[in-house]
């Protein structure tokens, strides 16, 4: 068990108001760690701290440290951190360009393409890994905004894969999707964990139990409990956890 | 009672709407009538390509090529100055400036839009004109270049305000998506924000140009008013609008010279119509997305 991410005493604030309190949590290499908890419990704040998306928000401040492979992420250059830690948002919004350009956009900006001829390979591989290739291979040059919601979400996964990150953060990736599309996204997550480390924030408790290796339960900015998914769902240690996963909460 | 009031108001609104249409049609009609009467006597081609504007010599020559070139030179010069400055200001306001600076800048730009053009012309005449004369070592500072600078001042507020709207209406998810992939802030602005806002920015430029081409007083004061074909941007020029404004008072009603000025108006109208139409095309495209 290698720890990919170590979070030490992390507290986060918006306008000085504490929304995440002295969090200590590790993410193991090649696992899917799901984070569950009621609304406003700080799940998104946690994710957006891991790739420093929240640094853009001037009302946000934090204390504590986060290590990626023993390097403090707050000492890294933001762009190189985000290349290593990709993030998928709840609302899948492709960039306003073609499917092909969406995927090649980031590799180009990051200078990952050494030769023109690699482009097609990168696009094909990313789409295959996101199990989208068969559906779009004949219309790579059509606009990405004209795809179905499920396809857009998988395109957003593909464009993250194209920069070959180490960690992928999912923030409620299936909240707007139908069961079939959800199943497809879950399928590709299980596939992806061979190569990547995944943190999945989800409002869907069943989804956490289906795909994740470990589950963490957040409540009002605090980590209540973290354990192997199989164990947490069968015999949670805390009463609050049990209430939440059995749907008796609030 | 309620119902009849509704009917009255509706009729009133209808009449007002119709009136504005009638006015526009009347103006067009007048312009076309006088303009075409002139074309019949003088010939369209000779009018547009003629190199000499001697409306009161004997025989008179009504070639507006120098006037068209004057207008184009000043307008193009103004755009070359106003477009980069305008777009960069818009980007600065919407993407880079901290909130306090942004608010101040926005009100300043709005204030700039409210300055009457005659004031801009007047200030330009006593500041920019001597400056241009000294810097470029010219015999006179009253040149197309000085006119272009002052017109750029007038176009910048339009370009800034509308571009800034377009830039701000780019969904923040685009920006966030690009940043989350590791793009730098500047890459995101250039490749995503500017690209998505482009239809709006082009419309802003077109409306800015529209304002510049139709402008009269300021250019009349600053460009030197010489109706000959300019050899460079540092020559005095005369624009179409300035010609109409300056000469309308001296013409004999219904005469050849009088009609020729309407014909210039017609040419001007066609040019601004094309510019506005192009702007509408781009604005429409933005809305349909
Ligand atoms: N940008 C922001 N500015 C100010 N407060 C914020 C901001 N984002 C989140 N908050 C506040 O921080 C707290 C935690 O929010 P967060 O989005 O992390 O919760 P969450 O667990 O993701 O909730 P949900 O399940 O509804 O997505 C909430 O009280 C929220 O109102
Ligand atoms: Mg959330």
XYZ file of C-alpha atoms and ligand atoms in Angstrom:
571
model
C 0.000 0.000 0.000
C 1.647 3.159 -1.243
C 0.088 6.441 -0.242
C -0.334 8.585 -3.343
C -1.796 11.572 -1.535
C -1.345 12.508 2.084
C -3.502 15.191 3.620
C -2.252 16.543 6.925
C -4.297 18.764 9.182
C -6.066 20.470 6.329
C -8.576 23.188 7.210
C -10.374 25.231 4.574
C -12.209 28.508 4.854
C -14.445 30.696 2.728
C -14.486 34.268 4.002
C -12.810 33.014 7.181
C -15.714 30.622 7.775
C -14.395 27.114 8.372
C -15.934 24.517 6.039
C -13.366 21.754 6.415
C -11.710 21.142 9.764
C -8.316 19.510 10.499
C -8.691 16.831 7.911
C -6.241 13.905 7.917
C -6.716 11.459 5.112
C -4.602 9.382 2.731
C -5.330 8.200 -0.761
C -3.698 4.924 -1.709
C -2.128 4.406 -5.110
C -4.494 2.798 -7.637
C -7.479 2.763 -5.356
C -10.868 4.338 -5.802
C -11.580 6.319 -2.671
C -15.124 7.554 -2.531
C -16.195 10.459 -0.396
C -19.819 10.553 0.692
C -21.750 12.900 2.921
C -24.759 15.198 2.957
C -24.876 18.510 1.086
C -22.448 21.200 2.248
C -20.281 18.762 4.140
C -17.169 20.010 2.350
C -16.675 17.257 -0.230
C -16.256 19.564 -3.205
C -14.041 21.880 -1.195
C -11.819 18.894 -0.401
C -11.506 17.901 -4.066
C -10.912 21.414 -5.290
C -8.140 21.797 -2.758
C -6.378 18.686 -4.053
C -5.720 20.238 -7.475
C -5.817 23.807 -6.211
C -8.764 24.881 -8.316
C -9.914 26.787 -5.256
C -6.829 28.984 -5.345
C -8.688 31.035 -7.962
C -11.315 31.969 -5.398
C -10.151 34.999 -3.449
C -12.486 34.284 -0.529
C -10.853 30.905 -0.006
C -7.997 30.235 2.400
C -6.515 27.134 3.973
C -4.169 25.714 6.595
C -2.314 22.427 6.605
C -0.484 20.432 3.962
C -1.186 18.077 1.109
C 1.507 15.821 -0.311
C 1.516 14.173 -3.695
C 4.232 11.489 -3.727
C 5.839 13.303 -0.776
C 5.927 16.669 -2.560
C 3.902 19.441 -1.014
C 1.362 20.461 -3.642
C 1.260 24.023 -2.363
C 4.906 24.411 -3.351
C 4.303 23.129 -6.873
C 3.536 25.150 -9.945
C -0.223 25.130 -10.318
C -0.158 24.031 -13.941
C 2.115 21.082 -13.329
C 0.032 19.994 -10.343
C -3.138 20.080 -12.434
C -1.477 18.087 -15.152
C -0.777 15.366 -12.572
C -4.115 15.674 -10.769
C -6.998 15.898 -13.235
C -10.503 16.890 -12.232
C -13.910 16.044 -13.613
C -16.728 18.394 -12.683
C -20.319 17.542 -11.911
C -21.492 19.408 -14.993
C -19.687 17.981 -17.987
C -18.910 21.022 -20.098
C -16.834 20.270 -23.179
C -14.884 23.186 -24.545
C -16.642 24.920 -27.448
C -14.766 23.096 -30.193
C -14.776 19.758 -31.987
C -14.466 16.413 -30.215
C -10.964 15.985 -31.591
C -9.852 19.460 -30.525
C -11.301 18.988 -27.050
C -9.002 16.072 -26.453
C -5.920 17.472 -28.089
C -6.320 20.887 -26.455
C -4.502 20.190 -23.212
C -1.708 17.986 -24.591
C -0.943 20.778 -27.044
C -0.911 23.519 -24.431
C 1.244 21.419 -22.123
C 3.700 20.657 -24.891
C 3.135 16.915 -24.680
C 2.990 16.480 -28.417
C 6.446 16.128 -29.811
C 5.370 15.085 -33.254
C 2.292 15.995 -35.264
C 1.635 12.347 -36.071
C 1.124 11.464 -32.411
C -2.048 13.524 -32.227
C -4.334 10.930 -33.778
C -2.912 8.216 -31.543
C -3.447 10.276 -28.406
C -7.034 11.089 -29.362
C -7.875 7.506 -30.242
C -6.311 6.088 -27.096
C -7.995 8.608 -24.795
C -11.395 7.980 -26.347
C -10.913 4.227 -26.111
C -9.903 4.434 -22.457
C -13.021 6.460 -21.737
C -15.092 3.864 -23.694
C -16.312 6.494 -26.124
C -14.325 5.629 -29.243
C -16.926 3.429 -30.922
C -19.644 6.037 -30.564
C -17.735 9.000 -31.961
C -14.995 7.667 -34.211
C -16.906 8.733 -37.325
C -17.557 12.283 -36.197
C -14.424 13.446 -34.474
C -14.631 16.808 -36.184
C -18.178 17.625 -35.221
C -18.886 19.968 -32.322
C -18.558 18.448 -28.874
C -21.454 20.461 -27.539
C -23.851 18.420 -29.664
C -23.276 15.152 -27.839
C -25.559 13.549 -25.276
C -24.933 14.300 -21.599
C -23.383 10.890 -20.976
C -21.134 11.233 -23.994
C -20.077 14.715 -22.908
C -19.133 13.383 -19.501
C -17.046 10.606 -21.015
C -15.468 13.135 -23.402
C -14.448 15.146 -20.358
C -12.913 11.984 -18.909
C -11.112 11.363 -22.196
C -9.658 14.846 -22.288
C -8.239 14.328 -18.813
C -6.767 10.979 -19.816
C -5.093 12.623 -22.801
C -2.689 14.475 -20.511
C -1.904 11.223 -18.741
C -2.404 12.319 -15.120
C -1.631 10.279 -12.009
C -4.715 11.111 -9.982
C -8.245 11.807 -11.211
C -10.779 13.605 -9.062
C -14.443 13.002 -9.832
C -17.023 15.385 -8.381
C -20.441 13.753 -8.604
C -19.734 12.661 -12.168
C -23.085 10.952 -12.638
C -25.464 13.368 -10.959
C -27.010 14.405 -14.253
C -26.887 11.056 -16.021
C -29.365 8.279 -16.680
C -28.708 4.773 -15.275
C -27.229 3.444 -18.503
C -24.762 6.310 -18.878
C -23.985 6.046 -15.180
C -23.153 2.382 -15.583
C -20.830 3.252 -18.460
C -18.997 5.886 -16.447
C -18.659 3.500 -13.490
C -17.359 0.833 -15.821
C -14.685 3.117 -17.150
C -13.741 4.162 -13.606
C -13.077 0.536 -12.666
C -11.040 0.243 -15.830
C -9.101 3.420 -15.049
C -8.063 2.405 -11.580
C -5.513 -0.003 -13.094
C -3.540 3.017 -14.210
C -4.725 5.911 -12.061
C -5.581 6.790 -8.500
C -9.154 7.973 -8.181
C -11.042 10.081 -5.665
C -14.784 9.982 -6.245
C -17.166 12.383 -4.542
C -20.693 11.105 -4.882
C -24.148 11.765 -3.542
C -25.129 8.292 -4.563
C -24.310 5.960 -1.689
C -24.953 2.886 -3.820
C -22.453 4.119 -6.370
C -19.812 4.384 -3.666
C -20.492 0.813 -2.599
C -20.390 -0.418 -6.195
C -17.105 1.031 -7.343
C -14.881 2.117 -4.494
C -12.232 0.281 -2.496
C -12.484 2.584 0.484
C -15.124 5.087 1.514
C -14.848 8.226 3.610
C -17.873 9.805 5.260
C -17.827 13.593 5.670
C -20.241 15.458 7.894
C -20.289 19.222 8.410
C -16.686 19.705 7.420
C -15.324 16.780 9.392
C -14.185 13.317 8.448
C -16.396 11.047 10.529
C -15.151 7.694 9.359
C -13.017 6.087 6.663
C -12.756 2.370 6.035
C -12.756 -0.384 3.438
C -15.995 0.049 1.505
C -17.099 -3.507 2.235
C -16.635 -2.976 5.948
C -18.044 0.544 6.191
C -21.259 -0.405 4.491
C -21.772 -3.547 6.553
C -20.659 -2.461 9.989
C -20.017 1.261 10.298
C -18.419 2.325 13.559
C -20.273 5.603 13.915
C -23.976 6.063 14.341
C -24.006 9.031 11.941
C -22.443 6.940 9.182
C -24.996 4.217 9.626
C -27.852 6.709 9.547
C -26.516 8.264 6.367
C -25.908 5.078 4.395
C -29.203 3.576 5.373
C -30.962 6.733 4.268
C -32.283 7.616 7.697
C -30.255 10.809 7.788
C -31.913 14.228 7.901
C -62.835 50.415 -18.824
C -59.683 48.396 -18.291
C -60.074 46.883 -21.694
C -60.533 50.146 -23.569
C -57.456 51.582 -21.844
C -55.494 48.591 -23.068
C -56.762 49.195 -26.566
C -55.797 52.877 -26.452
C -52.285 52.124 -25.244
C -51.899 49.411 -27.830
C -52.937 51.759 -30.626
C -50.573 54.420 -29.353
C -47.655 52.016 -29.330
C -48.630 50.848 -32.785
C -48.714 54.399 -34.128
C -45.321 55.208 -32.622
C -43.869 52.062 -34.113
C -45.306 52.873 -37.515
C -44.122 56.473 -37.299
C -40.511 55.486 -36.813
C -40.786 53.212 -39.819
C -42.347 56.000 -41.845
C -39.541 58.389 -40.887
C -36.879 55.935 -41.884
C -38.596 55.249 -45.190
C -38.978 58.986 -45.828
C -35.305 59.624 -45.180
C -34.330 56.787 -47.489
C -36.757 57.987 -50.104
C -35.357 61.485 -50.068
C -31.775 60.255 -50.160
C -32.502 57.928 -53.056
C -34.508 60.486 -55.016
C -31.866 63.207 -54.921
C -29.009 60.756 -55.198
C -30.375 58.992 -58.240
C -31.255 62.257 -59.921
C -27.594 63.170 -59.586
C -26.380 59.799 -60.853
C -28.538 60.206 -63.934
C -26.878 63.508 -64.796
C -23.319 62.690 -63.841
C -22.870 58.892 -63.893
C -22.204 56.602 -60.948
C -18.815 55.384 -62.112
C -17.465 58.836 -62.824
C -18.728 59.906 -59.405
C -17.111 57.133 -57.431
C -13.845 56.848 -59.322
C -13.363 60.508 -60.197
C -10.180 61.921 -58.733
C -11.151 65.551 -58.444
C -13.719 67.161 -56.206
C -14.212 70.644 -57.703
C -17.924 71.165 -57.174
C -17.967 74.879 -57.859
C -15.467 75.323 -60.671
C -16.479 75.586 -64.329
C -16.988 72.868 -65.515
C -17.604 71.222 -62.148
C -16.057 67.855 -61.315
C -17.705 65.576 -58.793
C -15.186 62.811 -58.191
C -15.446 61.497 -54.657
C -12.518 59.078 -54.750
C -10.408 61.448 -52.596
C -13.270 61.701 -50.106
C -13.773 57.960 -49.975
C -10.043 57.443 -49.525
C -10.019 60.113 -46.835
C -12.811 58.401 -44.935
C -11.268 54.969 -45.358
C -7.801 56.124 -44.331
C -9.080 57.789 -41.178
C -11.409 54.897 -40.334
C -8.799 52.189 -40.914
C -6.230 54.166 -38.960
C -8.686 54.615 -36.108
C -9.439 50.884 -36.089
C -5.782 49.927 -36.041
C -5.446 52.012 -32.908
C -8.808 51.336 -31.264
C -9.210 47.581 -31.814
C -6.114 46.318 -29.970
C -6.473 48.870 -27.186
C -10.205 48.215 -26.884
C -9.927 44.437 -26.737
C -7.034 44.484 -24.317
C -8.869 46.903 -22.056
C -11.923 44.654 -22.154
C -9.774 41.635 -21.272
C -8.103 43.527 -18.476
C -11.428 44.642 -17.040
C -13.110 41.268 -17.223
C -10.267 38.848 -16.527
C -7.338 40.466 -14.812
C -8.170 43.612 -12.867
C -9.043 43.270 -9.172
C -12.572 44.289 -8.351
C -11.844 47.847 -7.214
C -9.800 48.704 -10.285
C -12.396 47.080 -12.503
C -15.237 49.245 -11.204
C -13.216 52.432 -11.607
C -12.161 51.486 -15.125
C -15.666 50.605 -16.170
C -17.063 53.925 -15.032
C -14.193 55.726 -16.752
C -14.964 53.978 -20.023
C -18.618 54.857 -19.694
C -17.673 58.440 -18.995
C -15.496 58.440 -22.085
C -18.478 57.335 -24.164
C -20.425 60.312 -22.883
C -17.964 62.957 -24.078
C -19.551 64.852 -27.001
C -17.585 64.384 -30.178
C -17.178 68.109 -30.669
C -15.313 68.245 -27.359
C -13.063 65.394 -28.419
C -12.411 67.246 -31.663
C -11.669 70.471 -29.872
C -9.307 68.903 -27.349
C -7.641 66.952 -30.156
C -7.078 70.121 -32.122
C -5.154 71.824 -29.352
C -3.261 68.743 -28.092
C -2.905 65.931 -30.624
C -2.539 68.083 -33.716
C 0.551 70.049 -32.550
C 1.975 66.845 -31.082
C 1.684 65.016 -34.396
C 3.210 67.993 -36.176
C 6.244 68.078 -33.901
C 6.874 64.355 -33.536
C 6.724 63.574 -37.245
C 8.159 66.898 -38.313
C 5.291 67.812 -40.640
C 4.284 71.124 -42.095
C 0.885 70.715 -40.487
C -0.483 68.417 -37.812
C -3.947 68.505 -39.360
C -3.654 65.051 -40.933
C -5.491 61.767 -41.367
C -3.302 60.400 -38.593
C -4.430 62.981 -36.050
C -8.025 62.312 -37.098
C -7.501 58.588 -36.676
C -6.223 59.051 -33.134
C -9.219 61.139 -32.103
C -11.687 58.795 -33.765
C -10.045 55.874 -31.997
C -10.898 57.641 -28.750
C -14.513 57.653 -29.771
C -14.583 54.024 -30.883
C -12.799 52.622 -27.832
C -15.718 52.906 -25.364
C -18.043 51.068 -27.755
C -15.493 48.349 -28.385
C -14.632 47.961 -24.708
C -18.197 47.829 -23.410
C -19.520 45.342 -25.935
C -16.403 43.130 -25.950
C -16.415 43.069 -22.191
C -20.016 41.874 -22.230
C -19.092 39.154 -24.679
C -16.081 38.068 -22.660
C -18.019 37.997 -19.425
C -20.785 35.890 -20.933
C -18.343 33.087 -21.751
C -19.447 30.285 -19.405
C -17.031 30.037 -16.469
C -17.056 26.287 -16.904
C -15.013 26.691 -20.077
C -12.341 28.532 -18.168
C -12.433 26.150 -15.271
C -12.287 23.157 -17.592
C -9.213 24.476 -19.374
C -7.470 25.449 -16.135
C -8.210 22.062 -14.587
C -6.408 20.470 -17.516
C -3.269 22.382 -16.650
C -3.563 25.257 -19.114
C -2.084 28.514 -17.862
C -4.253 31.558 -17.308
C -2.980 33.222 -20.464
C -3.488 30.095 -22.583
C -7.013 29.869 -21.261
C -7.734 33.495 -22.094
C -6.307 33.268 -25.575
C -7.587 29.892 -26.710
C -10.844 29.593 -24.818
C -12.159 32.917 -23.602
C -11.247 35.015 -26.639
C -12.325 32.302 -29.036
C -15.707 31.796 -27.413
C -16.283 35.555 -27.216
C -15.145 36.187 -30.792
C -18.566 36.757 -32.413
C -19.350 39.383 -29.782
C -15.941 40.996 -30.127
C -16.280 41.221 -33.905
C -19.692 42.820 -33.486
C -18.121 45.287 -31.053
C -15.461 46.172 -33.600
C -18.064 46.623 -36.326
C -20.179 48.932 -34.178
C -17.039 50.857 -33.272
C -16.211 51.243 -36.956
C -19.784 52.307 -37.612
C -19.411 55.113 -35.122
C -16.107 56.161 -36.653
C -17.289 56.270 -40.257
C -20.357 58.337 -39.453
C -18.452 60.813 -37.276
C -18.325 64.334 -38.674
C -17.455 67.239 -36.421
C -14.252 65.938 -34.900
C -12.767 64.859 -38.218
C -13.755 68.108 -39.833
C -11.773 69.988 -37.211
C -8.711 67.791 -37.256
C -8.062 66.186 -40.622
C -7.132 69.339 -42.523
C -10.020 69.272 -44.982
C -8.028 68.889 -48.185
C -10.022 67.089 -50.855
C -7.158 65.492 -52.730
C -5.988 61.920 -52.926
C -3.750 61.337 -49.875
C -0.324 59.799 -50.393
C 0.114 58.724 -46.787
C -1.609 58.824 -43.423
C 0.375 61.975 -42.671
C -1.413 63.933 -45.411
C -4.361 66.188 -44.753
C -7.554 64.545 -45.959
C -11.221 65.295 -46.162
C -13.883 62.742 -45.351
C -17.292 62.243 -46.924
C -19.126 63.371 -43.825
C -17.042 66.522 -43.481
C -17.710 67.383 -47.107
C -21.455 67.189 -46.660
C -21.376 69.190 -43.459
C -19.104 71.883 -44.833
C -20.736 72.403 -48.228
C -24.437 71.860 -47.670
C -24.918 75.480 -46.641
C -23.365 76.901 -49.791
C -25.313 74.928 -52.358
C -28.256 75.991 -54.446
C -31.243 73.916 -53.571
C -31.977 71.394 -56.331
C -28.721 72.136 -58.133
C -26.058 69.700 -59.232
C -23.808 70.372 -56.239
C -26.729 70.031 -53.849
C -27.666 66.673 -55.311
C -24.091 65.465 -55.346
C -24.025 65.840 -51.569
C -27.082 63.610 -51.299
C -25.296 61.123 -53.514
C -22.379 61.159 -51.074
C -24.873 60.557 -48.301
C -26.179 57.568 -50.220
C -22.688 56.099 -50.597
C -22.071 56.673 -46.896
C -25.353 55.045 -46.033
C -24.518 51.965 -48.081
C -21.142 51.656 -46.371
C -22.547 51.958 -42.832
C -25.381 49.631 -43.751
C -22.886 46.958 -44.776
C -20.906 47.450 -41.562
C -23.982 47.273 -39.331
C -25.330 44.323 -41.229
C -22.080 42.437 -40.693
C -22.219 43.284 -36.983
C -25.784 41.974 -36.795
C -24.727 38.764 -38.478
C -22.133 38.149 -35.795
C -24.397 39.201 -32.919
C -27.150 36.965 -34.284
C -24.759 34.060 -34.527
C -23.876 34.536 -30.888
C -27.492 34.474 -29.796
C -28.392 31.374 -31.756
C -25.767 29.260 -30.071
N -17.054 29.461 -3.470
C -17.590 29.449 -2.250
N -17.709 30.591 -1.543
C -18.250 30.599 -0.301
N -18.691 29.507 0.327
C -18.609 28.326 -0.313
C -18.058 28.239 -1.634
N -18.084 26.942 -2.025
C -18.643 26.270 -0.991
N -18.949 27.081 0.036
C -19.531 26.672 1.314
O -18.695 25.688 1.885
C -19.446 24.640 2.460
C -19.021 23.313 1.856
O -19.355 23.295 0.487
P -18.972 22.133 -0.477
O -19.320 22.599 -1.847
O -17.575 21.726 -0.254
O -19.967 20.991 -0.036
P -20.311 19.606 -0.731
O -20.102 18.574 0.289
O -19.607 19.463 -1.997
O -21.875 19.777 -0.982
P -22.762 19.196 -2.176
O -23.027 17.765 -1.856
O -24.016 20.017 -2.082
O -22.021 19.403 -3.432
C -20.916 24.963 2.204
O -21.450 25.513 3.380
C -20.880 25.994 1.121
O -21.936 26.906 1.266
Mg -20.226 19.376 -4.079
